């Protein structure tokens, strides 16, 4: 079958990305045999040149770090959520124009809703990077106007604080060792970085509290195990990744019959394979 529509994930490093598995599974289940999805290693310096080579067959791009902010000057239009967060993880090519979207916020909201943890009364975020900014936007969408941001170095959380200010969210900045008064904690820290905080964070949550840990491999993390041991609800990074990819497929194909469960099964199988 001739390839008529193309999409890809860009980033560096890109070899670990689950996006090809998720998107290709969706194409197969949706009988999109003339669609192709690739993965390209791409740094900030090479992004503009690569995007310029993409012709009329291109439908969209998925972007991982460090490209989510770097892509903004290359876009013709940007959705309001992407403007607010200051990052686009999705590019849609349509009618000769490039449109930026942010599906990370959607992914966080959907993952928490799926676990019944989308109505927190108070929330804390561990980490102050780009994912933390998306978490602030997601919590705002869930109705919170105040959040706690626990960081190792407050000076490096400036962009996340700017995002919170644009969204009208009041932020209390604390260190990792401070008390966290929250019934939902979102850890945006990379794999292993929260291990030493596991007991402290688990004790900070009430018995029926919830944790979203954005790490999906290896899973469960020490933090997830500690919260599970106390009886809390734990949401891993994979459901967040899954739902942001589902939204990307919707945007790129223009269809609303995206096979969530087939994508979930394929992603979980690939994570298990890598962990074996």
PDB file of C-alpha atoms in Angstrom:
ATOM      1  CA  UNK A   1       0.000   0.000   0.000  1.00  0.00           C
ATOM      2  CA  UNK A   2       1.321   3.441  -0.933  1.00  0.00           C
ATOM      3  CA  UNK A   3       2.056   5.701   2.021  1.00  0.00           C
ATOM      4  CA  UNK A   4      -0.087   8.814   1.691  1.00  0.00           C
ATOM      5  CA  UNK A   5       0.133  10.174   5.222  1.00  0.00           C
ATOM      6  CA  UNK A   6       3.169  10.404   7.468  1.00  0.00           C
ATOM      7  CA  UNK A   7       3.769  11.234  11.116  1.00  0.00           C
ATOM      8  CA  UNK A   8       6.712  10.822  13.458  1.00  0.00           C
ATOM      9  CA  UNK A   9       8.072  11.447  16.922  1.00  0.00           C
ATOM     10  CA  UNK A  10      11.123  13.707  17.223  1.00  0.00           C
ATOM     11  CA  UNK A  11      13.471  14.131  20.155  1.00  0.00           C
ATOM     12  CA  UNK A  12      16.839  13.296  21.634  1.00  0.00           C
ATOM     13  CA  UNK A  13      17.319  10.639  22.815  1.00  0.00           C
ATOM     14  CA  UNK A  14      14.455   8.981  20.948  1.00  0.00           C
ATOM     15  CA  UNK A  15      15.252   5.258  21.040  1.00  0.00           C
ATOM     16  CA  UNK A  16      13.203   4.649  24.207  1.00  0.00           C
ATOM     17  CA  UNK A  17      10.025   6.308  22.910  1.00  0.00           C
ATOM     18  CA  UNK A  18       6.800   4.296  23.054  1.00  0.00           C
ATOM     19  CA  UNK A  19       5.112   6.607  20.556  1.00  0.00           C
ATOM     20  CA  UNK A  20       5.806   4.419  17.491  1.00  0.00           C
ATOM     21  CA  UNK A  21       4.217   1.395  19.202  1.00  0.00           C
ATOM     22  CA  UNK A  22       1.157   3.383  20.272  1.00  0.00           C
ATOM     23  CA  UNK A  23       0.540   5.219  17.002  1.00  0.00           C
ATOM     24  CA  UNK A  24       1.206   2.230  14.754  1.00  0.00           C
ATOM     25  CA  UNK A  25      -1.178   0.131  16.833  1.00  0.00           C
ATOM     26  CA  UNK A  26      -3.840   2.786  16.368  1.00  0.00           C
ATOM     27  CA  UNK A  27      -3.290   2.894  12.602  1.00  0.00           C
ATOM     28  CA  UNK A  28      -3.594  -0.893  12.337  1.00  0.00           C
ATOM     29  CA  UNK A  29      -6.796  -1.019  14.395  1.00  0.00           C
ATOM     30  CA  UNK A  30      -8.289   1.886  12.424  1.00  0.00           C
ATOM     31  CA  UNK A  31      -7.372   0.273   9.069  1.00  0.00           C
ATOM     32  CA  UNK A  32      -5.163   3.234   8.172  1.00  0.00           C
ATOM     33  CA  UNK A  33      -2.891   1.134   5.956  1.00  0.00           C
ATOM     34  CA  UNK A  34      -1.653   4.172   4.021  1.00  0.00           C
ATOM     35  CA  UNK A  35      -0.333   5.869   7.191  1.00  0.00           C
ATOM     36  CA  UNK A  36       3.256   5.586   8.428  1.00  0.00           C
ATOM     37  CA  UNK A  37       4.769   6.605  11.770  1.00  0.00           C
ATOM     38  CA  UNK A  38       8.535   6.937  12.349  1.00  0.00           C
ATOM     39  CA  UNK A  39      10.969   8.053  15.053  1.00  0.00           C
ATOM     40  CA  UNK A  40      13.747  10.534  14.313  1.00  0.00           C
ATOM     41  CA  UNK A  41      16.632  11.560  16.513  1.00  0.00           C
ATOM     42  CA  UNK A  42      16.540  15.361  16.480  1.00  0.00           C
ATOM     43  CA  UNK A  43      18.131  18.074  18.615  1.00  0.00           C
ATOM     44  CA  UNK A  44      17.077  21.707  18.936  1.00  0.00           C
ATOM     45  CA  UNK A  45      19.729  22.741  16.435  1.00  0.00           C
ATOM     46  CA  UNK A  46      18.386  20.405  13.771  1.00  0.00           C
ATOM     47  CA  UNK A  47      14.664  20.928  14.296  1.00  0.00           C
ATOM     48  CA  UNK A  48      14.012  23.805  11.887  1.00  0.00           C
ATOM     49  CA  UNK A  49      15.877  22.166   9.010  1.00  0.00           C
ATOM     50  CA  UNK A  50      14.098  18.846   9.512  1.00  0.00           C
ATOM     51  CA  UNK A  51      10.644  20.426   9.643  1.00  0.00           C
ATOM     52  CA  UNK A  52      11.400  22.347   6.433  1.00  0.00           C
ATOM     53  CA  UNK A  53      11.898  19.053   4.572  1.00  0.00           C
ATOM     54  CA  UNK A  54       8.388  17.817   5.384  1.00  0.00           C
ATOM     55  CA  UNK A  55       6.041  17.985   2.424  1.00  0.00           C
ATOM     56  CA  UNK A  56       2.319  17.647   1.820  1.00  0.00           C
ATOM     57  CA  UNK A  57       2.246  13.978   2.903  1.00  0.00           C
ATOM     58  CA  UNK A  58       3.016  14.954   6.493  1.00  0.00           C
ATOM     59  CA  UNK A  59       0.056  14.957   8.888  1.00  0.00           C
ATOM     60  CA  UNK A  60       1.743  15.579  12.217  1.00  0.00           C
ATOM     61  CA  UNK A  61       4.589  15.295  14.675  1.00  0.00           C
ATOM     62  CA  UNK A  62       4.924  14.164  18.268  1.00  0.00           C
ATOM     63  CA  UNK A  63       7.648  16.045  20.142  1.00  0.00           C
ATOM     64  CA  UNK A  64       9.592  14.993  23.209  1.00  0.00           C
ATOM     65  CA  UNK A  65      12.248  16.931  25.088  1.00  0.00           C
ATOM     66  CA  UNK A  66      14.100  19.077  24.264  1.00  0.00           C
ATOM     67  CA  UNK A  67      11.850  20.198  21.402  1.00  0.00           C
ATOM     68  CA  UNK A  68       8.553  21.174  23.026  1.00  0.00           C
ATOM     69  CA  UNK A  69       9.571  24.786  23.554  1.00  0.00           C
ATOM     70  CA  UNK A  70      12.029  25.019  20.665  1.00  0.00           C
ATOM     71  CA  UNK A  71       9.270  24.289  18.122  1.00  0.00           C
ATOM     72  CA  UNK A  72       7.121  27.304  19.018  1.00  0.00           C
ATOM     73  CA  UNK A  73       8.870  29.843  16.724  1.00  0.00           C
ATOM     74  CA  UNK A  74       8.403  27.430  13.796  1.00  0.00           C
ATOM     75  CA  UNK A  75       4.610  27.325  14.085  1.00  0.00           C
ATOM     76  CA  UNK A  76       1.972  29.392  12.296  1.00  0.00           C
ATOM     77  CA  UNK A  77      -0.654  28.973  15.011  1.00  0.00           C
ATOM     78  CA  UNK A  78      -0.578  27.638  18.569  1.00  0.00           C
ATOM     79  CA  UNK A  79      -3.496  26.430  20.696  1.00  0.00           C
ATOM     80  CA  UNK A  80      -4.334  28.275  23.891  1.00  0.00           C
ATOM     81  CA  UNK A  81      -3.223  25.359  26.151  1.00  0.00           C
ATOM     82  CA  UNK A  82       0.164  25.266  24.393  1.00  0.00           C
ATOM     83  CA  UNK A  83       0.507  29.028  24.760  1.00  0.00           C
ATOM     84  CA  UNK A  84      -0.333  28.856  28.463  1.00  0.00           C
ATOM     85  CA  UNK A  85       2.118  26.035  29.145  1.00  0.00           C
ATOM     86  CA  UNK A  86       4.732  27.487  26.806  1.00  0.00           C
ATOM     87  CA  UNK A  87       5.255  24.137  25.104  1.00  0.00           C
ATOM     88  CA  UNK A  88       3.819  22.163  22.187  1.00  0.00           C
ATOM     89  CA  UNK A  89       4.244  18.405  22.119  1.00  0.00           C
ATOM     90  CA  UNK A  90       2.202  18.066  18.922  1.00  0.00           C
ATOM     91  CA  UNK A  91       2.393  19.651  15.485  1.00  0.00           C
ATOM     92  CA  UNK A  92      -0.465  19.337  12.993  1.00  0.00           C
ATOM     93  CA  UNK A  93       0.223  20.042   9.311  1.00  0.00           C
ATOM     94  CA  UNK A  94      -2.872  21.288   7.515  1.00  0.00           C
ATOM     95  CA  UNK A  95      -3.453  23.439   4.429  1.00  0.00           C
ATOM     96  CA  UNK A  96       0.215  24.332   4.233  1.00  0.00           C
ATOM     97  CA  UNK A  97       0.367  25.591   7.815  1.00  0.00           C
ATOM     98  CA  UNK A  98       1.844  24.262  11.060  1.00  0.00           C
ATOM     99  CA  UNK A  99      -0.347  24.244  14.149  1.00  0.00           C
ATOM    100  CA  UNK A 100       0.937  23.514  17.649  1.00  0.00           C
ATOM    101  CA  UNK A 101      -1.024  21.661  20.332  1.00  0.00           C
ATOM    102  CA  UNK A 102      -0.294  20.439  23.852  1.00  0.00           C
ATOM    103  CA  UNK A 103      -1.775  17.028  24.640  1.00  0.00           C
ATOM    104  CA  UNK A 104       0.344  16.482  27.772  1.00  0.00           C
ATOM    105  CA  UNK A 105      -2.183  18.368  29.905  1.00  0.00           C
ATOM    106  CA  UNK A 106      -5.003  16.255  28.468  1.00  0.00           C
ATOM    107  CA  UNK A 107      -2.988  13.106  29.189  1.00  0.00           C
ATOM    108  CA  UNK A 108      -2.519  14.018  32.854  1.00  0.00           C
ATOM    109  CA  UNK A 109      -6.187  14.882  33.356  1.00  0.00           C
ATOM    110  CA  UNK A 110      -7.399  11.696  31.649  1.00  0.00           C
ATOM    111  CA  UNK A 111      -4.980   9.455  33.542  1.00  0.00           C
ATOM    112  CA  UNK A 112      -6.126  10.843  36.889  1.00  0.00           C
ATOM    113  CA  UNK A 113      -9.805  10.714  35.887  1.00  0.00           C
ATOM    114  CA  UNK A 114      -9.432   7.080  34.860  1.00  0.00           C
ATOM    115  CA  UNK A 115      -8.158   6.312  38.387  1.00  0.00           C
ATOM    116  CA  UNK A 116     -10.863   8.378  40.092  1.00  0.00           C
ATOM    117  CA  UNK A 117      -8.256  10.852  41.366  1.00  0.00           C
ATOM    118  CA  UNK A 118      -9.291  13.957  39.430  1.00  0.00           C
ATOM    119  CA  UNK A 119     -11.006  15.857  42.270  1.00  0.00           C
ATOM    120  CA  UNK A 120      -8.193  16.731  44.701  1.00  0.00           C
ATOM    121  CA  UNK A 121      -8.708  19.323  47.404  1.00  0.00           C
ATOM    122  CA  UNK A 122      -4.992  20.132  47.521  1.00  0.00           C
ATOM    123  CA  UNK A 123      -2.058  19.092  45.366  1.00  0.00           C
ATOM    124  CA  UNK A 124       1.731  19.167  45.400  1.00  0.00           C
ATOM    125  CA  UNK A 125       4.107  18.774  42.463  1.00  0.00           C
ATOM    126  CA  UNK A 126       7.614  17.369  42.797  1.00  0.00           C
ATOM    127  CA  UNK A 127       9.986  19.008  40.328  1.00  0.00           C
ATOM    128  CA  UNK A 128       9.872  22.278  38.430  1.00  0.00           C
ATOM    129  CA  UNK A 129      10.575  21.448  34.772  1.00  0.00           C
ATOM    130  CA  UNK A 130       8.425  21.275  31.636  1.00  0.00           C
ATOM    131  CA  UNK A 131       6.316  18.347  32.871  1.00  0.00           C
ATOM    132  CA  UNK A 132       5.651  20.220  36.106  1.00  0.00           C
ATOM    133  CA  UNK A 133       4.323  23.110  34.031  1.00  0.00           C
ATOM    134  CA  UNK A 134       1.876  20.751  32.308  1.00  0.00           C
ATOM    135  CA  UNK A 135       0.898  19.379  35.724  1.00  0.00           C
ATOM    136  CA  UNK A 136       0.086  22.908  36.929  1.00  0.00           C
ATOM    137  CA  UNK A 137      -2.172  23.395  33.897  1.00  0.00           C
ATOM    138  CA  UNK A 138      -3.845  20.020  34.477  1.00  0.00           C
ATOM    139  CA  UNK A 139      -4.508  20.801  38.139  1.00  0.00           C
ATOM    140  CA  UNK A 140      -5.965  24.165  37.125  1.00  0.00           C
ATOM    141  CA  UNK A 141      -8.267  22.349  34.706  1.00  0.00           C
ATOM    142  CA  UNK A 142      -9.364  20.165  37.627  1.00  0.00           C
ATOM    143  CA  UNK A 143     -10.356  23.255  39.578  1.00  0.00           C
ATOM    144  CA  UNK A 144      -7.361  24.024  41.799  1.00  0.00           C
ATOM    145  CA  UNK A 145      -6.121  27.599  42.076  1.00  0.00           C
ATOM    146  CA  UNK A 146      -3.350  26.858  44.589  1.00  0.00           C
ATOM    147  CA  UNK A 147      -0.576  24.256  44.400  1.00  0.00           C
ATOM    148  CA  UNK A 148       2.624  23.429  46.240  1.00  0.00           C
ATOM    149  CA  UNK A 149       5.795  23.074  44.186  1.00  0.00           C
ATOM    150  CA  UNK A 150       8.574  21.065  45.836  1.00  0.00           C
ATOM    151  CA  UNK A 151      11.947  21.569  44.152  1.00  0.00           C
ATOM    152  CA  UNK A 152      15.623  21.044  44.860  1.00  0.00           C
ATOM    153  CA  UNK A 153      16.541  24.462  43.434  1.00  0.00           C
ATOM    154  CA  UNK A 154      13.841  27.160  43.282  1.00  0.00           C
ATOM    155  CA  UNK A 155      15.943  29.177  40.822  1.00  0.00           C
ATOM    156  CA  UNK A 156      15.363  26.514  38.163  1.00  0.00           C
ATOM    157  CA  UNK A 157      11.564  26.576  38.462  1.00  0.00           C
ATOM    158  CA  UNK A 158      11.100  29.990  36.857  1.00  0.00           C
ATOM    159  CA  UNK A 159       9.305  28.803  33.717  1.00  0.00           C
ATOM    160  CA  UNK A 160       6.869  26.707  35.732  1.00  0.00           C
ATOM    161  CA  UNK A 161       6.157  29.669  38.011  1.00  0.00           C
ATOM    162  CA  UNK A 162       5.536  31.802  34.910  1.00  0.00           C
ATOM    163  CA  UNK A 163       3.043  29.223  33.645  1.00  0.00           C
ATOM    164  CA  UNK A 164       1.252  29.231  36.996  1.00  0.00           C
ATOM    165  CA  UNK A 165       1.036  33.030  36.920  1.00  0.00           C
ATOM    166  CA  UNK A 166      -0.508  32.962  33.419  1.00  0.00           C
ATOM    167  CA  UNK A 167      -3.072  30.424  34.616  1.00  0.00           C
ATOM    168  CA  UNK A 168      -3.903  32.317  37.795  1.00  0.00           C
ATOM    169  CA  UNK A 169      -2.549  29.559  40.034  1.00  0.00           C
ATOM    170  CA  UNK A 170      -0.909  30.567  43.304  1.00  0.00           C
ATOM    171  CA  UNK A 171       2.237  28.551  43.996  1.00  0.00           C
ATOM    172  CA  UNK A 172       3.934  27.869  47.312  1.00  0.00           C
ATOM    173  CA  UNK A 173       7.531  26.810  46.703  1.00  0.00           C
ATOM    174  CA  UNK A 174       9.048  24.357  49.166  1.00  0.00           C
ATOM    175  CA  UNK A 175      12.040  22.052  49.352  1.00  0.00           C
ATOM    176  CA  UNK A 176      11.751  18.283  49.063  1.00  0.00           C
ATOM    177  CA  UNK A 177      12.219  17.940  52.820  1.00  0.00           C
ATOM    178  CA  UNK A 178       9.343  20.247  53.759  1.00  0.00           C
ATOM    179  CA  UNK A 179       5.884  19.053  54.738  1.00  0.00           C
ATOM    180  CA  UNK A 180       3.531  18.509  51.810  1.00  0.00           C
ATOM    181  CA  UNK A 181      -0.093  19.128  52.738  1.00  0.00           C
ATOM    182  CA  UNK A 182      -1.887  17.499  49.807  1.00  0.00           C
ATOM    183  CA  UNK A 183      -4.211  14.650  48.904  1.00  0.00           C
ATOM    184  CA  UNK A 184      -2.694  14.420  45.415  1.00  0.00           C
ATOM    185  CA  UNK A 185       1.031  14.443  44.725  1.00  0.00           C
ATOM    186  CA  UNK A 186       2.374  14.566  41.184  1.00  0.00           C
ATOM    187  CA  UNK A 187       5.997  13.505  40.818  1.00  0.00           C
ATOM    188  CA  UNK A 188       7.580  14.838  37.630  1.00  0.00           C
ATOM    189  CA  UNK A 189      11.046  13.688  38.682  1.00  0.00           C
ATOM    190  CA  UNK A 190      13.044  11.367  36.404  1.00  0.00           C
ATOM    191  CA  UNK A 191      13.529   7.684  37.136  1.00  0.00           C
ATOM    192  CA  UNK A 192      15.336   7.110  40.435  1.00  0.00           C
ATOM    193  CA  UNK A 193      15.300  10.771  41.485  1.00  0.00           C
ATOM    194  CA  UNK A 194      12.375  10.325  43.876  1.00  0.00           C
ATOM    195  CA  UNK A 195      13.576   7.073  45.477  1.00  0.00           C
ATOM    196  CA  UNK A 196      15.079   8.797  48.506  1.00  0.00           C
ATOM    197  CA  UNK A 197      11.833  10.745  49.008  1.00  0.00           C
ATOM    198  CA  UNK A 198       9.539   7.716  48.895  1.00  0.00           C
ATOM    199  CA  UNK A 199       8.867   7.331  52.622  1.00  0.00           C
ATOM    200  CA  UNK A 200       8.567  11.074  53.210  1.00  0.00           C
ATOM    201  CA  UNK A 201       6.107  11.576  50.348  1.00  0.00           C
ATOM    202  CA  UNK A 202       4.014   8.513  51.208  1.00  0.00           C
ATOM    203  CA  UNK A 203       3.642   9.712  54.792  1.00  0.00           C
ATOM    204  CA  UNK A 204       2.592  13.154  53.578  1.00  0.00           C
ATOM    205  CA  UNK A 205      -0.453  11.716  51.827  1.00  0.00           C
ATOM    206  CA  UNK A 206      -3.663  10.914  53.699  1.00  0.00           C
ATOM    207  CA  UNK A 207      -4.778   7.279  53.693  1.00  0.00           C
ATOM    208  CA  UNK A 208      -6.975   7.779  50.622  1.00  0.00           C
ATOM    209  CA  UNK A 209      -4.535  10.091  48.875  1.00  0.00           C
ATOM    210  CA  UNK A 210      -3.245   9.673  45.331  1.00  0.00           C
ATOM    211  CA  UNK A 211       0.091   9.763  43.530  1.00  0.00           C
ATOM    212  CA  UNK A 212       0.802  10.347  39.859  1.00  0.00           C
ATOM    213  CA  UNK A 213       4.383   9.331  39.106  1.00  0.00           C
ATOM    214  CA  UNK A 214       5.299  10.219  35.517  1.00  0.00           C
ATOM    215  CA  UNK A 215       7.911   7.448  35.327  1.00  0.00           C
ATOM    216  CA  UNK A 216       6.670   4.388  33.402  1.00  0.00           C
ATOM    217  CA  UNK A 217       9.802   2.245  33.293  1.00  0.00           C
ATOM    218  CA  UNK A 218      11.041   0.656  35.444  1.00  0.00           C
ATOM    219  CA  UNK A 219       7.723   0.244  37.211  1.00  0.00           C
ATOM    220  CA  UNK A 220       6.686   0.361  39.969  1.00  0.00           C
ATOM    221  CA  UNK A 221       9.035   2.990  41.329  1.00  0.00           C
ATOM    222  CA  UNK A 222      10.066   3.092  44.988  1.00  0.00           C
ATOM    223  CA  UNK A 223       7.719   6.042  45.398  1.00  0.00           C
ATOM    224  CA  UNK A 224       4.792   4.154  43.874  1.00  0.00           C
ATOM    225  CA  UNK A 225       5.450   1.127  46.104  1.00  0.00           C
ATOM    226  CA  UNK A 226       5.564   3.296  49.225  1.00  0.00           C
ATOM    227  CA  UNK A 227       2.218   4.932  48.446  1.00  0.00           C
ATOM    228  CA  UNK A 228       0.627   1.599  47.519  1.00  0.00           C
ATOM    229  CA  UNK A 229       1.817   0.145  50.827  1.00  0.00           C
ATOM    230  CA  UNK A 230      -0.090   2.890  52.668  1.00  0.00           C
ATOM    231  CA  UNK A 231      -3.242   2.145  50.680  1.00  0.00           C
ATOM    232  CA  UNK A 232      -3.128   5.160  48.390  1.00  0.00           C
ATOM    233  CA  UNK A 233      -4.135   5.341  44.734  1.00  0.00           C
ATOM    234  CA  UNK A 234      -1.164   5.177  42.371  1.00  0.00           C
ATOM    235  CA  UNK A 235      -1.162   6.281  38.740  1.00  0.00           C
ATOM    236  CA  UNK A 236       1.939   5.588  36.671  1.00  0.00           C
ATOM    237  CA  UNK A 237       3.383   7.505  33.771  1.00  0.00           C
ATOM    238  CA  UNK A 238       2.111   5.104  31.130  1.00  0.00           C
ATOM    239  CA  UNK A 239      -1.599   6.055  31.365  1.00  0.00           C
ATOM    240  CA  UNK A 240      -0.558   9.712  30.968  1.00  0.00           C
ATOM    241  CA  UNK A 241       1.565   8.814  27.929  1.00  0.00           C
ATOM    242  CA  UNK A 242      -1.232   6.690  26.501  1.00  0.00           C
ATOM    243  CA  UNK A 243      -3.905   9.364  26.696  1.00  0.00           C
ATOM    244  CA  UNK A 244      -1.737  12.126  25.276  1.00  0.00           C
ATOM    245  CA  UNK A 245      -0.993   9.805  22.340  1.00  0.00           C
ATOM    246  CA  UNK A 246      -4.698   9.015  21.888  1.00  0.00           C
ATOM    247  CA  UNK A 247      -5.396  12.730  21.576  1.00  0.00           C
ATOM    248  CA  UNK A 248      -2.539  13.102  19.097  1.00  0.00           C
ATOM    249  CA  UNK A 249      -3.975  10.372  16.879  1.00  0.00           C
ATOM    250  CA  UNK A 250      -7.364  12.115  16.993  1.00  0.00           C
ATOM    251  CA  UNK A 251      -5.807  15.425  15.979  1.00  0.00           C
ATOM    252  CA  UNK A 252      -3.626  13.989  13.234  1.00  0.00           C
ATOM    253  CA  UNK A 253      -6.236  11.711  11.629  1.00  0.00           C
ATOM    254  CA  UNK A 254      -9.345  13.767  12.299  1.00  0.00           C
ATOM    255  CA  UNK A 255     -11.105  10.684  13.666  1.00  0.00           C
ATOM    256  CA  UNK A 256     -12.696  10.063  17.052  1.00  0.00           C
ATOM    257  CA  UNK A 257     -12.684   6.241  17.008  1.00  0.00           C
ATOM    258  CA  UNK A 258      -9.158   5.851  18.351  1.00  0.00           C
ATOM    259  CA  UNK A 259      -8.643   2.368  19.886  1.00  0.00           C
ATOM    260  CA  UNK A 260      -7.580   3.253  23.420  1.00  0.00           C
ATOM    261  CA  UNK A 261      -7.551  -0.295  24.765  1.00  0.00           C
ATOM    262  CA  UNK A 262      -5.585  -1.725  21.844  1.00  0.00           C
ATOM    263  CA  UNK A 263      -3.009   1.023  22.324  1.00  0.00           C
ATOM    264  CA  UNK A 264      -2.926   0.364  26.066  1.00  0.00           C
ATOM    265  CA  UNK A 265      -2.330  -3.368  25.566  1.00  0.00           C
ATOM    266  CA  UNK A 266       0.433  -2.765  23.024  1.00  0.00           C
ATOM    267  CA  UNK A 267       2.186  -0.236  25.229  1.00  0.00           C
ATOM    268  CA  UNK A 268       2.011  -2.394  28.325  1.00  0.00           C
ATOM    269  CA  UNK A 269       3.319  -5.393  26.386  1.00  0.00           C
ATOM    270  CA  UNK A 270       6.271  -3.367  25.122  1.00  0.00           C
ATOM    271  CA  UNK A 271       7.090  -2.097  28.629  1.00  0.00           C
ATOM    272  CA  UNK A 272       6.955  -5.683  29.921  1.00  0.00           C
ATOM    273  CA  UNK A 273       9.211  -6.827  27.089  1.00  0.00           C
ATOM    274  CA  UNK A 274      11.788  -4.174  27.885  1.00  0.00           C
ATOM    275  CA  UNK A 275      11.703  -5.046  31.569  1.00  0.00           C
ATOM    276  CA  UNK A 276      12.169  -8.778  31.008  1.00  0.00           C
TER     277      UNK A 276
END
